Coordinates of C-alpha atoms in Angstrom, one line a residue:
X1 CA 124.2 171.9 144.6
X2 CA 123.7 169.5 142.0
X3 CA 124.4 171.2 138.5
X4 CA 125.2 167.9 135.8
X5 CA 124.3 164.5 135.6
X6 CA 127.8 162.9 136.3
X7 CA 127.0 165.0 140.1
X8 CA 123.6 162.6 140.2
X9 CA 123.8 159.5 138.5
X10 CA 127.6 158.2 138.9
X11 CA 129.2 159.5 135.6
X12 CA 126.4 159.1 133.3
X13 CA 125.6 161.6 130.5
X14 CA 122.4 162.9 129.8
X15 CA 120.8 161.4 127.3
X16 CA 120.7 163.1 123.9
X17 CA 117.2 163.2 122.1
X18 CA 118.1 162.2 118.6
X19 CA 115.9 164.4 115.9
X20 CA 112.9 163.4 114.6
X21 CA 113.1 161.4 111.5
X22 CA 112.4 162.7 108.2
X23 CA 111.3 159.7 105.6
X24 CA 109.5 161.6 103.1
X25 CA 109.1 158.9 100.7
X26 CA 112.9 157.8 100.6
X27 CA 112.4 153.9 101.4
X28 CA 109.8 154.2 98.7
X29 CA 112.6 155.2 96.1
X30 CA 115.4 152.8 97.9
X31 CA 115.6 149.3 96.2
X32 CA 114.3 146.6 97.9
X33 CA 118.1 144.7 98.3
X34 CA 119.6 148.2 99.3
X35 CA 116.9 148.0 102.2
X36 CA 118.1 144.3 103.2
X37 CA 121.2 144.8 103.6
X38 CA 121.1 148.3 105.3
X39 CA 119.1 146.3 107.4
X40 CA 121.1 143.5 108.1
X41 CA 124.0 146.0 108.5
X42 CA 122.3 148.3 111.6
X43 CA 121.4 144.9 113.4
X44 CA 124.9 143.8 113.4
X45 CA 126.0 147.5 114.3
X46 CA 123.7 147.3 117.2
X47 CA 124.3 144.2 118.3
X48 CA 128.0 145.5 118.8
X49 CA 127.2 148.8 120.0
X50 CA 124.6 147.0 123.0
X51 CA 127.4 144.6 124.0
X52 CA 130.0 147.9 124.5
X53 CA 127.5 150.0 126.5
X54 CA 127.1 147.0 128.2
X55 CA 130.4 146.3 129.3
X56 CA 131.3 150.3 130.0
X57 CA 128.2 149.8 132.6
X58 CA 126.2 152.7 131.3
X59 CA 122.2 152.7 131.2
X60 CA 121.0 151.2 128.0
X61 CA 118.4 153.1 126.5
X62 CA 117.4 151.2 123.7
X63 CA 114.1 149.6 123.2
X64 CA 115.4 146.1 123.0
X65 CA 114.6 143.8 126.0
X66 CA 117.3 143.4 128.0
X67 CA 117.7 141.7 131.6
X68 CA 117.0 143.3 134.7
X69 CA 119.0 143.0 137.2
X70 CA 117.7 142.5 140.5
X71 CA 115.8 145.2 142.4
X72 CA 117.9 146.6 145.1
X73 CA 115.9 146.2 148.3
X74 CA 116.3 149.9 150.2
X75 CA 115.5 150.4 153.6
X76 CA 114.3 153.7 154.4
X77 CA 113.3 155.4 158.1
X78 CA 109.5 155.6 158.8
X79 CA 108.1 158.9 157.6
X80 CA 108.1 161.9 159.5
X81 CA 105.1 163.5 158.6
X82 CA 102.3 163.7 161.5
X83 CA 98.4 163.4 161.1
X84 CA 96.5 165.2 163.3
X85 CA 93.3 165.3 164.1
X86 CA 90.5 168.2 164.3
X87 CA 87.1 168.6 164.3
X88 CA 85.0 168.2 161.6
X89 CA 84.2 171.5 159.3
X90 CA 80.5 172.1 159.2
X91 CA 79.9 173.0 155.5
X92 CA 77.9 176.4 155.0
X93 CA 76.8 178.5 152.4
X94 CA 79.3 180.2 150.1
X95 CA 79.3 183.7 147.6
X96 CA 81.1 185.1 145.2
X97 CA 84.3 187.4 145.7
X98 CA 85.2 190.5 143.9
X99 CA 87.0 189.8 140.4
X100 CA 90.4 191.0 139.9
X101 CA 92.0 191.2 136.4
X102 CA 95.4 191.9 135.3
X103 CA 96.0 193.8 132.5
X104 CA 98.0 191.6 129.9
X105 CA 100.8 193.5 128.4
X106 CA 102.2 190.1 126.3
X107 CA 105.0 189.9 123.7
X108 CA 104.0 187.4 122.4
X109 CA 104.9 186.2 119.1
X110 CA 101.1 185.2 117.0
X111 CA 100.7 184.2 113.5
X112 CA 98.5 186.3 111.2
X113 CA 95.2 184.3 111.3
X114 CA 95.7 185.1 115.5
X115 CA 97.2 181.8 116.3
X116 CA 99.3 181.8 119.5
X117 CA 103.1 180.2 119.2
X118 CA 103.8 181.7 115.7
X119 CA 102.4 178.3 114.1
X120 CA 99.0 178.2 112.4
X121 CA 96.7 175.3 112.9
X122 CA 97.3 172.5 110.3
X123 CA 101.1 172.3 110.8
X124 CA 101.2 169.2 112.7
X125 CA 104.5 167.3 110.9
X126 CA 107.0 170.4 111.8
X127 CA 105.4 171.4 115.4
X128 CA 104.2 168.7 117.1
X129 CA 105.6 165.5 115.3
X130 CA 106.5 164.2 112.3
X131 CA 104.9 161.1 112.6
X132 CA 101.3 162.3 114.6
X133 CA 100.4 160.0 117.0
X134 CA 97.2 157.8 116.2
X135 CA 95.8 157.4 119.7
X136 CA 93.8 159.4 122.2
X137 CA 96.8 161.7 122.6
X138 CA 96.3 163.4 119.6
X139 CA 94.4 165.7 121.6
X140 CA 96.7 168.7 123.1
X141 CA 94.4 168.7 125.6
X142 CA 93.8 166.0 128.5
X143 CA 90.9 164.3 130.1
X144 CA 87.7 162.6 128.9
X145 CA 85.0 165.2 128.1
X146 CA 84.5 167.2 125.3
X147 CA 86.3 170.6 124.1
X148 CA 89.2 169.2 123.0
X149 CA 89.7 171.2 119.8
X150 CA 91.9 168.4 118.0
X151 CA 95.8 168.2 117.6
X152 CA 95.6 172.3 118.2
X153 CA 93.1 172.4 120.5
X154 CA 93.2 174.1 123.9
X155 CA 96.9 174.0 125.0
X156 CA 97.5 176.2 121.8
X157 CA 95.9 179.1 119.7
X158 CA 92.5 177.2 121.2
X159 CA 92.7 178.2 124.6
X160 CA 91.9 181.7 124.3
X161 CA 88.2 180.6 124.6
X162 CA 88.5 178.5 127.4
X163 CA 90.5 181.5 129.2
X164 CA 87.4 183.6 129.0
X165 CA 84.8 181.4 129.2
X166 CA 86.2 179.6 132.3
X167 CA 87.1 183.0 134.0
X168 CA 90.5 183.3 133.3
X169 CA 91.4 186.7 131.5
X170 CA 94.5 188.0 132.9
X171 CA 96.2 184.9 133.7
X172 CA 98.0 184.0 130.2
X173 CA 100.8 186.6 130.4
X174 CA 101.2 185.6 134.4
X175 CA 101.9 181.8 133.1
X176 CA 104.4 183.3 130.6
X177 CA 106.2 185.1 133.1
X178 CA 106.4 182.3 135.1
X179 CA 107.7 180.0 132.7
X180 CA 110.2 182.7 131.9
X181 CA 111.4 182.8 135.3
X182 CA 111.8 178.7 135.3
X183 CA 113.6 179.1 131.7
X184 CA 116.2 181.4 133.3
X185 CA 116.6 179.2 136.1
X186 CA 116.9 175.8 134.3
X187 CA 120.5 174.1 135.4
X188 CA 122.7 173.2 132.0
X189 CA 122.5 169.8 132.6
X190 CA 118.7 170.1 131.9
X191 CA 117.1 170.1 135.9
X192 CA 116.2 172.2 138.1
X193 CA 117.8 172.6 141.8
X194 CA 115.6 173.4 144.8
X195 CA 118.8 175.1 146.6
X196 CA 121.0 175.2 143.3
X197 CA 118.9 176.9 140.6
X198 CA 120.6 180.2 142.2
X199 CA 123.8 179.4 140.0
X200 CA 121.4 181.2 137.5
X201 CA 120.3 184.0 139.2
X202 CA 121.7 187.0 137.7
X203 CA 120.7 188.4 141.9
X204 CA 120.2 185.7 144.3
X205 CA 116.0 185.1 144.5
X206 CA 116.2 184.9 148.4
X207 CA 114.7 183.3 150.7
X208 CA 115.4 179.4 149.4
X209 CA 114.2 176.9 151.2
X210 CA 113.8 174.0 150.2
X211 CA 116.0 170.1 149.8
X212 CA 118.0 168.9 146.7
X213 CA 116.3 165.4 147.2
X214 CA 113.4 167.0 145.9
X215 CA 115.5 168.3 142.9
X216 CA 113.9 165.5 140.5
X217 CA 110.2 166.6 141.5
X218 CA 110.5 170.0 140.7
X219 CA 112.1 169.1 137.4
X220 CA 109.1 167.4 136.2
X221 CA 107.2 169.3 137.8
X222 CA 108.7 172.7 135.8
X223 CA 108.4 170.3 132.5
X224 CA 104.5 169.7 133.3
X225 CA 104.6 173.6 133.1
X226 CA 105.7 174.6 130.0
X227 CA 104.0 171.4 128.4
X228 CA 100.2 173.0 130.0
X229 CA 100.8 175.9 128.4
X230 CA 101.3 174.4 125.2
X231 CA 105.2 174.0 124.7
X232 CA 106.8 171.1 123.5
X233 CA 110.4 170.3 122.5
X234 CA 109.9 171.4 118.9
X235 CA 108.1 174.5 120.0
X236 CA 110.0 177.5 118.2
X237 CA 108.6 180.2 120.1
X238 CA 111.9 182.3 122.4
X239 CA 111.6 184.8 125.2
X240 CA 114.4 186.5 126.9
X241 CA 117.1 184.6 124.7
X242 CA 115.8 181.1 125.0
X243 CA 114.0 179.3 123.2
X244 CA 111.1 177.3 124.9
X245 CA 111.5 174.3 123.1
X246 CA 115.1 174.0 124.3
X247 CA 114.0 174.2 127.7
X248 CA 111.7 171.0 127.3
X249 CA 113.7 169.0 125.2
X250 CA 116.8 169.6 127.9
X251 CA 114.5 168.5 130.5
X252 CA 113.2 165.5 129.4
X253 CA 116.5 164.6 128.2
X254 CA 117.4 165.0 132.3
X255 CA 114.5 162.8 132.9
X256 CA 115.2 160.4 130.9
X257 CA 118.5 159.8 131.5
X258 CA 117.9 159.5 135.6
X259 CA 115.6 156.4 134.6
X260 CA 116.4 153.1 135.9
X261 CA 116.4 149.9 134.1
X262 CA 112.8 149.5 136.7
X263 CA 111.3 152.5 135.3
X264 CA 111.9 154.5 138.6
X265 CA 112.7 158.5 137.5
X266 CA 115.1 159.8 139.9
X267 CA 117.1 158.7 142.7
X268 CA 115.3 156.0 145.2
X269 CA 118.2 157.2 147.8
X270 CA 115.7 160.4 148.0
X271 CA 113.5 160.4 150.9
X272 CA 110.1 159.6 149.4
X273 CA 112.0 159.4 146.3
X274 CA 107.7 157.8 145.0
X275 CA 106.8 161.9 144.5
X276 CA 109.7 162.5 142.6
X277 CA 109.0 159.7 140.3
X278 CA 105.0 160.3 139.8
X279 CA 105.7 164.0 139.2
X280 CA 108.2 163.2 136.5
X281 CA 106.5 160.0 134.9
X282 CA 103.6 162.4 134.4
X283 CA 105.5 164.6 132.7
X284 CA 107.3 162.4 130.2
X285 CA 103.5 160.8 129.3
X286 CA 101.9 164.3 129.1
X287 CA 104.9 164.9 126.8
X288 CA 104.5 161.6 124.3
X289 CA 100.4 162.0 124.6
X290 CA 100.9 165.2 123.4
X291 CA 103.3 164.7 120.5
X292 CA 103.0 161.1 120.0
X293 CA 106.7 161.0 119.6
X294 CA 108.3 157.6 119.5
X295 CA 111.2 159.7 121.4
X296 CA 109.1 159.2 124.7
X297 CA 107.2 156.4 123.9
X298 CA 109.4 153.4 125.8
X299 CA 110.4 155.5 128.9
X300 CA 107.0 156.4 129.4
X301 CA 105.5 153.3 129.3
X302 CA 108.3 152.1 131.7
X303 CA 107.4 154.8 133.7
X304 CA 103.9 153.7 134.0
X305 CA 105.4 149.6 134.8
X306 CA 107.2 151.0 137.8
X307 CA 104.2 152.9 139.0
X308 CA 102.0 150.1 139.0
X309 CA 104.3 147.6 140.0
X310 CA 105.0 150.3 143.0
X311 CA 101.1 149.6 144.2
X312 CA 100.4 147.8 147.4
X313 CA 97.9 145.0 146.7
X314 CA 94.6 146.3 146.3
X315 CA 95.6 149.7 147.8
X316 CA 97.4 152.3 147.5
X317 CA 100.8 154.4 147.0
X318 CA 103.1 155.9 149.3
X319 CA 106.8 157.0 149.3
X320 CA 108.9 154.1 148.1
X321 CA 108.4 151.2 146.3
X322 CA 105.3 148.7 147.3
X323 CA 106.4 150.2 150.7
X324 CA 102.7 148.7 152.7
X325 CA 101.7 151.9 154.0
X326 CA 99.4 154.4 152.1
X327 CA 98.6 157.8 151.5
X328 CA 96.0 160.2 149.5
X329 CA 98.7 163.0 148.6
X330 CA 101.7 160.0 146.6
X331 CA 98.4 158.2 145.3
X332 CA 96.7 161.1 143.5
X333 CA 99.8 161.8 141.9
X334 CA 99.4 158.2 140.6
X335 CA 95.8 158.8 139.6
X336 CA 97.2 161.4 137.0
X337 CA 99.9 159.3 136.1
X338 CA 97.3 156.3 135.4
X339 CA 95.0 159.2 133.8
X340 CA 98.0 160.4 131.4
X341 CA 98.5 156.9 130.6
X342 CA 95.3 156.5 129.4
X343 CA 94.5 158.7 127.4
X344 CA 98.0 158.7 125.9
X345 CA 97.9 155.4 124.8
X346 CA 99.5 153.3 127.1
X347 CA 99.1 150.5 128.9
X348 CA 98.1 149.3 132.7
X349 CA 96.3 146.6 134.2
X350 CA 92.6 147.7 135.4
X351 CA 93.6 146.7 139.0
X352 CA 95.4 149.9 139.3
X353 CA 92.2 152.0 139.1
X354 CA 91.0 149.6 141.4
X355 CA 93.0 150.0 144.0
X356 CA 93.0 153.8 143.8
X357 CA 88.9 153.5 144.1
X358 CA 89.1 151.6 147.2
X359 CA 91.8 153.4 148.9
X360 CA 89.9 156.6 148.6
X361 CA 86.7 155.0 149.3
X362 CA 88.7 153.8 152.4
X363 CA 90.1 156.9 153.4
X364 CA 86.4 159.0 152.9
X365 CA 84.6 159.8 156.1
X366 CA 81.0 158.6 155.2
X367 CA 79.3 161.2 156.9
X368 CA 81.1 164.5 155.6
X369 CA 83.1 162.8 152.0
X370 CA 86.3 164.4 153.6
X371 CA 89.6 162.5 152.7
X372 CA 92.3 161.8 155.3
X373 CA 95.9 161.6 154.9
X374 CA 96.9 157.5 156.3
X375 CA 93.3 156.6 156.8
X376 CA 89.8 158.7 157.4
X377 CA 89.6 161.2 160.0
X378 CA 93.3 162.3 159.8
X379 CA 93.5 165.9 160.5
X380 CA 96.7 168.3 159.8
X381 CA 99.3 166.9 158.1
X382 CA 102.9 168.6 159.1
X383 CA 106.5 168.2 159.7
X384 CA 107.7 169.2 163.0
X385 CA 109.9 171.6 162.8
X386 CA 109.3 172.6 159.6
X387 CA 105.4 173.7 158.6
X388 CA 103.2 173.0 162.0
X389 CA 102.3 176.6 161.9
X390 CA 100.5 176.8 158.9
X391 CA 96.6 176.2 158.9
X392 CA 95.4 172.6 157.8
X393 CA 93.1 173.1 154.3
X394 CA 91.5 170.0 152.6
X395 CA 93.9 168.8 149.8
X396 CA 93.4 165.3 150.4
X397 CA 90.0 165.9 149.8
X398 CA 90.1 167.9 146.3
X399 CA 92.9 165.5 145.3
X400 CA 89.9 162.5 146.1
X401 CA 87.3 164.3 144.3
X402 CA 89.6 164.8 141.2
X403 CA 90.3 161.1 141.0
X404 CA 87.2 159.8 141.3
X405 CA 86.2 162.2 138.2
X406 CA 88.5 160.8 136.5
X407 CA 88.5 157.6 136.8
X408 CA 85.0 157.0 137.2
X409 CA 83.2 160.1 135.7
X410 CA 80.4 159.8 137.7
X411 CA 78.9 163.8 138.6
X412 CA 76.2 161.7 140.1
X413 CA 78.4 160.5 142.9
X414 CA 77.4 162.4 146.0
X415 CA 81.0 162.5 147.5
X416 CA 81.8 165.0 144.8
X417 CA 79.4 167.4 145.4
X418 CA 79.9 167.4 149.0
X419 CA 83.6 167.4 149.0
X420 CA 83.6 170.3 146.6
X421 CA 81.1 172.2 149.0
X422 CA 83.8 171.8 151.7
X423 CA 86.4 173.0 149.5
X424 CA 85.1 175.8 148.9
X425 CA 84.8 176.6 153.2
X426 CA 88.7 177.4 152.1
X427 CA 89.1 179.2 149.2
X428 CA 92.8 180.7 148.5
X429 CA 93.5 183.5 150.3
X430 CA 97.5 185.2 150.6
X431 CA 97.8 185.7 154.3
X432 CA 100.3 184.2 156.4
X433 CA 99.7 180.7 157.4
X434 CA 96.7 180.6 154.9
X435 CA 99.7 180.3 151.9
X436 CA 99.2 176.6 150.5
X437 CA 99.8 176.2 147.0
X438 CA 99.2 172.8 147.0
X439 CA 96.1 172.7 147.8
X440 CA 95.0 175.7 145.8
X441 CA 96.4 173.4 142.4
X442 CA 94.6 170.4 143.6
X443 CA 91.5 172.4 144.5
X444 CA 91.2 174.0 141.3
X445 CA 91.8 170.9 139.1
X446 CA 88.9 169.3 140.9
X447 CA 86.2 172.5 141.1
X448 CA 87.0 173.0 137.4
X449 CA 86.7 169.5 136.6
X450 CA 83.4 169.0 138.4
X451 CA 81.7 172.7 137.9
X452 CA 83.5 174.2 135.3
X453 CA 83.6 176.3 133.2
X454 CA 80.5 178.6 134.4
X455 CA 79.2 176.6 137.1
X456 CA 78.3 178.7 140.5
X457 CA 81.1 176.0 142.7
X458 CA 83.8 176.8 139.8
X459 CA 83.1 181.1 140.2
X460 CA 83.2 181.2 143.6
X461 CA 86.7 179.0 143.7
X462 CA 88.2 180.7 140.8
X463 CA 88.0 184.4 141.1
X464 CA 89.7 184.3 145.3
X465 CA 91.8 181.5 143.1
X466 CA 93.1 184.6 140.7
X467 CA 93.2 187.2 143.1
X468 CA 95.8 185.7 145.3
X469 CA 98.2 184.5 142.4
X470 CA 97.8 187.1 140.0
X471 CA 98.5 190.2 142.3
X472 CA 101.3 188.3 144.4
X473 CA 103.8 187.2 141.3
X474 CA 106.8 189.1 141.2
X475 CA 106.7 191.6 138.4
X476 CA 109.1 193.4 136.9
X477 CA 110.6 195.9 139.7
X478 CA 111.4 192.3 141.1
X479 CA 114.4 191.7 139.1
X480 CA 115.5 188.2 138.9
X481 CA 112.4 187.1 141.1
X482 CA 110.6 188.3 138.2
X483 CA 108.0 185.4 137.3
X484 CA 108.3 183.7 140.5
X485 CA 105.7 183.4 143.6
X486 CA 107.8 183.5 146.8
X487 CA 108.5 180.4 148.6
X488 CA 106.4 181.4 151.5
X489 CA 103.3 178.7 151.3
X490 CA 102.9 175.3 153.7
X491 CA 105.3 173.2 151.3
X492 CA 108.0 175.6 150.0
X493 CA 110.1 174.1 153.1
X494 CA 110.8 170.9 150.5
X495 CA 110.6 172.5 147.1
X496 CA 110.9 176.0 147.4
X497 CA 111.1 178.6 144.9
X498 CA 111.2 176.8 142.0
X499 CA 107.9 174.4 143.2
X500 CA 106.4 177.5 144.0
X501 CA 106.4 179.1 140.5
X502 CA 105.6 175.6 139.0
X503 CA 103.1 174.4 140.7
X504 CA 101.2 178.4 140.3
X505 CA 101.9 178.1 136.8
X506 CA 99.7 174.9 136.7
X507 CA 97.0 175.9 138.3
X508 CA 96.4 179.0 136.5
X509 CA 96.7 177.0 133.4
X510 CA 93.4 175.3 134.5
X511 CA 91.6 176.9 132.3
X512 CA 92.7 174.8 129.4
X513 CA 95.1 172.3 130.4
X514 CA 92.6 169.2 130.7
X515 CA 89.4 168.6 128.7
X516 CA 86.9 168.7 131.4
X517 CA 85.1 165.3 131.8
X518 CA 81.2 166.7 132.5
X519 CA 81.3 169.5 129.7
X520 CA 78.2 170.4 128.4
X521 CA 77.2 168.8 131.7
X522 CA 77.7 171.8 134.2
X523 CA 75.5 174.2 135.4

């Protein structure tokens, strides 16, 4: 169990998050020699303060350039997942499924002119930041389409239209539980523990499956949560003794400070140690896109460095750095990185899009547009021992269709349409070996992005999509579990509980958490 940082990162402390400033108009009043020499005085203060952290060996986390040391070159075994092959799915016709609707029953805090999170829209400098970011991230919603209603668009107040509209009434106060359950889970130190977020548990929330070497996934993973659903570090807004906002600032603090001078977020002694990384460097730019706080800025753009330098040539991603080999699961957690990026204001070189194009383009099976794992025509992906029962569903193939609409917004290319109509030959369904939560996130980003929010694809996905997450959360006869989905789907073996409440948090946050590319567009 790994509760504090000293535990993970020999002896280093988490990083504190230093408030926001408040100018106001001071160096305005501030003569202009009282300026110079304050000036001259922090340089000199720095200076000194860079050459002691320096010589105590701690991780530098100042903006300044500094030398890199050398990249230590890690060897790691082959992987041990297997492809298998199967016959190709024949796609047929597909209909609508009966609509299930929980009741909400919220608490809720809302501000008098019904704005959700106790903040009315127009309070930018105390909620979101005190200096508002410029870019495309001023938008607290993300993608390339319309609909995103400014600063306090969708993510906030704003959403409640996109919740109906896209077909997702009853699935607000399910998020909130969830995040609940993650708040009262959340290790001190900031993370949170595949096997060890039971030190929380007030009774153990058994079964736990699950590895610690996933521990850093699951963090970001439970920050990209709570930042879909609106929350950021300043948010004010408290539920069962904790405040929100305390949860995210504590865990990008964790994030933060398990970066390496190379951008990497998390251990690279972790066994495809590349998810843990993508899932948190999405997380810390989602978090400065969204709040354009200078507080993120540097370590999310050194985030993005080591994901592109992490690239093979003209390819792909897979589990550790520039490693040759590729895969569509590791690379479509890049495509959201390099999509976050964007839109967030940061920097990468084209050739990163690039290479993402032609690795799903290489992976595509012309005739059918499905996506294999290692190259086209893979079939199951498992890992023996572990998850070979479960049935194989096509999450390569919504993860290809979301990138390419991303990154190419093209509703014209054929390879959507027909990968969406093979999605939809699966559609979410809780029954034993059916369970994979994995793909139903992946499939639902990419049916909402390409048909959504009324189109016939999106309706028939969403409403099977609803029935088996909204009546299978624990609820409140659960006790601790409360919140939670049970571990039980084709990938709670590596991040159990805690991935499993996540990652279900996310995708019923689809409604509103990205601006979808065609609106307006859709049938």
């Amino acid at each position: 169990m790994r509760d504090t940082a000293e535990d993970l990162d020999d002896g280093r402390p988490p990083l504190e998050l230093p408030p926001e400033p408040e100018t106001g108009g001071v160096i305005q009043k501030t003569p202009w020699w009282s300026i110079s020499t304050g000036l001259h005085l922090v340089a000199a203060l720095a200076l000194g303060w860079f050459w002691a952290v320096d010589v105590q060996g701690e991780v530098m986390v100042s903006v300044t350039p500094v030398p890199r040391p050398p990249r230590q070159k890690i060897e790691f075994d082959k992987p041990q997942d297997v492809a298998q092959k199967e016959p190709v799915l024949d796609v047929k016709d597909v209909s609508d499924a009966v609509v299930y609707t929980k009741d909400p029953t919220s608490d809720h805090v809302e501000t008098n002119d019904d704005e959700d999170f106790a903040k009315a829209k127009g309070d930018s400098e105390e909620f979101v930041s005190n200096k508002p970011f410029k870019g495309k991230g001023t938008y607290d919603v993300i993608g390339g389409g319309g609909g995103g209603g400014g600063k306090y668009g969708t993510r906030f107040g704003g959403k409640r239209d996109l919740v109906q509209i896209g077909g997702g009434g009853g699935t607000v106060d399910v998020v909130l539980d969830a995040l609940r359950w993650l708040s009262r889970h959340q290790s001190p130190d900031g993370s949170w523990g595949v096997t060890g977020y039971t030190a929380k548990c007030s009774q153990v929330c058994a079964p736990n499956p699950g590895h610690e070497d996933f521990d850093a996934g699951v963090t970001g993973l439970s920050i990209l949560a709570f930042l879909g659903a609106g929350y950021s570090h300043l948010s004010k807004d408290s539920y069962d003794g904790i405040c929100f906002g305390d949860v995210v600032r504590k865990g990008m603090q964790w994030m933060m400070s398990h970066q390496d001078p190379e951008g990497c977020i998390g251990p690279r002694s972790a066994m495809k140690y590349m998810y843990n990384h993508m899932i948190c460097a999405l997380a810390v730019s989602e978090a400065y896109g969204l709040t354009g706080s200078n507080l993120f800025k540097d370590q999310a753009q050194r985030a993005v460095d080591f994901t592109v330098a992490s690239q093979n040539p003209g390819k792909a991603w897979r589990y550790s750095y520039k490693c040759g080999d590729n895969d569509s699961s590791v690379t479509g957690w890049a495509a959201m990185v390099l999509k976050s990026a964007e839109i967030s204001g940061l920097v990468f070189p084209k050739s990163s899009y690039d290479g993402t194009r032609a690795w799903y383009d290489e992976a595509t099976e012309a005739s059918y547009g499905r996506v294999g794992y290692t190259q086209a025509g893979t079939g199951k992906v498992f890992i023996p021992g572990k998850n070979e029962q479960f049935d194989h569903n096509e999450a390569l193939t919504s993860i290809a269709v979301m990138a390419r609409i991303f990154i190419d917004k093209n509703r014209g290319d054929a390879r959507l349409s027909n990968g969406c109509d093979i999605l939809l030959r699966q559609k979410p369904e809780w029954k034993g070996d059916a369970i994979d939560f994995y793909y139903w996130y992946y499939a639902s980003l990419a049916l909402f992005q390409y048909d959504g929010p009324k189109g016939p694809k999106w309706r028939s996905w969403n409403e099977p999509m609803k029935d088996a997450l909204v009546k299978n959360q624990n609820v409140k006869s659960s006790g601790c579990r409360r919140g939670s989905w049970e571990p039980v789907d084709r990938w709670s073996c590596e991040g159990g509980r805690v991935y499993a409440t996540a990652i279900n948090a996310l995708t019923l946050e689809v409604y509103y958490r990205y601006a979808n590319v065609f609106l307006g567009n859709s049938k």
